[in-house]
Amino acid sequence: MLVALFVFSGFFTVGPQEKAIILRFGKPVGEGEKALLGPGLHWTFPYPIDDYKKVPITEIQRVSSGVGWYATTPDARC
């Protein structure tokens, strides 16, 4: 019964507006486009072996950094 619980706890779904990536011991499984999982039902080894991260692909992703070769003020970063 514990083995069945272990196996079934590894299933997860990815929505139609998402992509997912599987991390095995913190490193991505696969390279390039092969590492990205599309919509549907997927399986991974349960935590702590594997983990997965979902990324929304239709939303605008904003990344900001305070590190660079020029000095900025907090007001100028916005």
PDB file of C-alpha atoms in Angstrom:
ATOM      1  CA  MET A   1       0.000   0.000   0.000  1.00  0.00           C
ATOM      2  CA  LEU A   2       2.890   2.386   0.730  1.00  0.00           C
ATOM      3  CA  VAL A   3       4.456   1.634  -2.664  1.00  0.00           C
ATOM      4  CA  ALA A   4       1.169   2.494  -4.419  1.00  0.00           C
ATOM      5  CA  LEU A   5       0.925   5.748  -2.455  1.00  0.00           C
ATOM      6  CA  PHE A   6       4.527   6.573  -3.406  1.00  0.00           C
ATOM      7  CA  VAL A   7       3.881   5.931  -7.128  1.00  0.00           C
ATOM      8  CA  PHE A   8       0.595   7.836  -7.319  1.00  0.00           C
ATOM      9  CA  SER A   9       1.953  10.850  -5.450  1.00  0.00           C
ATOM     10  CA  GLY A  10       4.207  11.590  -8.434  1.00  0.00           C
ATOM     11  CA  PHE A  11       1.393  12.544 -10.841  1.00  0.00           C
ATOM     12  CA  PHE A  12       0.767  16.215 -11.644  1.00  0.00           C
ATOM     13  CA  THR A  13      -1.051  18.192 -14.326  1.00  0.00           C
ATOM     14  CA  VAL A  14       0.125  21.098 -16.421  1.00  0.00           C
ATOM     15  CA  GLY A  15      -2.523  23.560 -17.548  1.00  0.00           C
ATOM     16  CA  PRO A  16      -3.077  24.736 -21.132  1.00  0.00           C
ATOM     17  CA  GLN A  17      -1.366  28.081 -20.502  1.00  0.00           C
ATOM     18  CA  GLU A  18       1.646  26.606 -18.705  1.00  0.00           C
ATOM     19  CA  LYS A  19       4.893  24.751 -19.248  1.00  0.00           C
ATOM     20  CA  ALA A  20       6.666  22.726 -16.588  1.00  0.00           C
ATOM     21  CA  ILE A  21      10.190  21.587 -15.928  1.00  0.00           C
ATOM     22  CA  ILE A  22      11.249  18.626 -13.808  1.00  0.00           C
ATOM     23  CA  LEU A  23      14.166  19.076 -11.435  1.00  0.00           C
ATOM     24  CA  ARG A  24      15.937  15.909 -10.335  1.00  0.00           C
ATOM     25  CA  PHE A  25      18.043  16.624  -7.261  1.00  0.00           C
ATOM     26  CA  GLY A  26      17.880  20.322  -8.256  1.00  0.00           C
ATOM     27  CA  LYS A  27      19.061  19.927 -11.860  1.00  0.00           C
ATOM     28  CA  PRO A  28      16.761  20.058 -14.922  1.00  0.00           C
ATOM     29  CA  VAL A  29      15.930  16.759 -16.596  1.00  0.00           C
ATOM     30  CA  GLY A  30      16.618  17.042 -20.335  1.00  0.00           C
ATOM     31  CA  GLU A  31      18.029  19.895 -22.395  1.00  0.00           C
ATOM     32  CA  GLY A  32      16.461  22.678 -24.416  1.00  0.00           C
ATOM     33  CA  GLU A  33      12.902  22.096 -25.612  1.00  0.00           C
ATOM     34  CA  LYS A  34      13.001  18.494 -24.373  1.00  0.00           C
ATOM     35  CA  ALA A  35      13.163  19.757 -20.789  1.00  0.00           C
ATOM     36  CA  LEU A  36       9.855  21.635 -21.097  1.00  0.00           C
ATOM     37  CA  LEU A  37       6.640  19.702 -20.529  1.00  0.00           C
ATOM     38  CA  GLY A  38       3.448  20.760 -22.263  1.00  0.00           C
ATOM     39  CA  PRO A  39      -0.149  20.581 -21.064  1.00  0.00           C
ATOM     40  CA  GLY A  40      -1.471  17.307 -19.715  1.00  0.00           C
ATOM     41  CA  LEU A  41      -0.856  14.670 -17.077  1.00  0.00           C
ATOM     42  CA  HIS A  42       2.775  13.926 -16.204  1.00  0.00           C
ATOM     43  CA  TRP A  43       4.628  11.770 -13.701  1.00  0.00           C
ATOM     44  CA  THR A  44       7.811  12.339 -11.708  1.00  0.00           C
ATOM     45  CA  PHE A  45       9.493  10.562  -8.870  1.00  0.00           C
ATOM     46  CA  PRO A  46       8.021  12.018  -5.681  1.00  0.00           C
ATOM     47  CA  TYR A  47       9.837  14.570  -3.529  1.00  0.00           C
ATOM     48  CA  PRO A  48      12.759  14.623  -2.527  1.00  0.00           C
ATOM     49  CA  ILE A  49      14.037  12.912  -5.691  1.00  0.00           C
ATOM     50  CA  ASP A  50      12.175  15.071  -8.197  1.00  0.00           C
ATOM     51  CA  ASP A  51      10.444  18.403  -8.022  1.00  0.00           C
ATOM     52  CA  TYR A  52       8.633  20.319 -10.733  1.00  0.00           C
ATOM     53  CA  LYS A  53       8.096  23.988 -11.436  1.00  0.00           C
ATOM     54  CA  LYS A  54       5.227  25.380 -13.499  1.00  0.00           C
ATOM     55  CA  VAL A  55       5.753  28.529 -15.552  1.00  0.00           C
ATOM     56  CA  PRO A  56       2.845  30.529 -17.040  1.00  0.00           C
ATOM     57  CA  ILE A  57       3.654  31.145 -20.703  1.00  0.00           C
ATOM     58  CA  THR A  58       0.966  33.680 -21.615  1.00  0.00           C
ATOM     59  CA  GLU A  59       1.715  36.209 -18.882  1.00  0.00           C
ATOM     60  CA  ILE A  60       4.395  38.850 -19.201  1.00  0.00           C
ATOM     61  CA  GLN A  61       7.317  37.902 -16.987  1.00  0.00           C
ATOM     62  CA  ARG A  62       9.241  40.797 -15.465  1.00  0.00           C
ATOM     63  CA  VAL A  63      12.758  40.412 -14.146  1.00  0.00           C
ATOM     64  CA  SER A  64      14.593  43.243 -12.447  1.00  0.00           C
ATOM     65  CA  SER A  65      18.142  43.377 -11.236  1.00  0.00           C
ATOM     66  CA  GLY A  66      19.986  45.822  -9.041  1.00  0.00           C
ATOM     67  CA  VAL A  67      23.346  44.560 -10.259  1.00  0.00           C
ATOM     68  CA  GLY A  68      25.050  46.146 -13.238  1.00  0.00           C
ATOM     69  CA  TRP A  69      27.831  48.312 -14.518  1.00  0.00           C
ATOM     70  CA  TYR A  70      26.025  51.579 -13.833  1.00  0.00           C
ATOM     71  CA  ALA A  71      24.722  53.027 -10.590  1.00  0.00           C
ATOM     72  CA  THR A  72      20.971  53.463 -10.198  1.00  0.00           C
ATOM     73  CA  THR A  73      18.757  54.805  -7.480  1.00  0.00           C
ATOM     74  CA  PRO A  74      15.677  52.954  -6.173  1.00  0.00           C
ATOM     75  CA  ASP A  75      13.453  55.600  -7.853  1.00  0.00           C
ATOM     76  CA  ALA A  76      15.053  55.048 -11.270  1.00  0.00           C
ATOM     77  CA  ARG A  77      14.505  51.259 -11.194  1.00  0.00           C
ATOM     78  CA  CYS A  78      10.733  51.494 -11.592  1.00  0.00           C
TER      79      CYS A  78
END
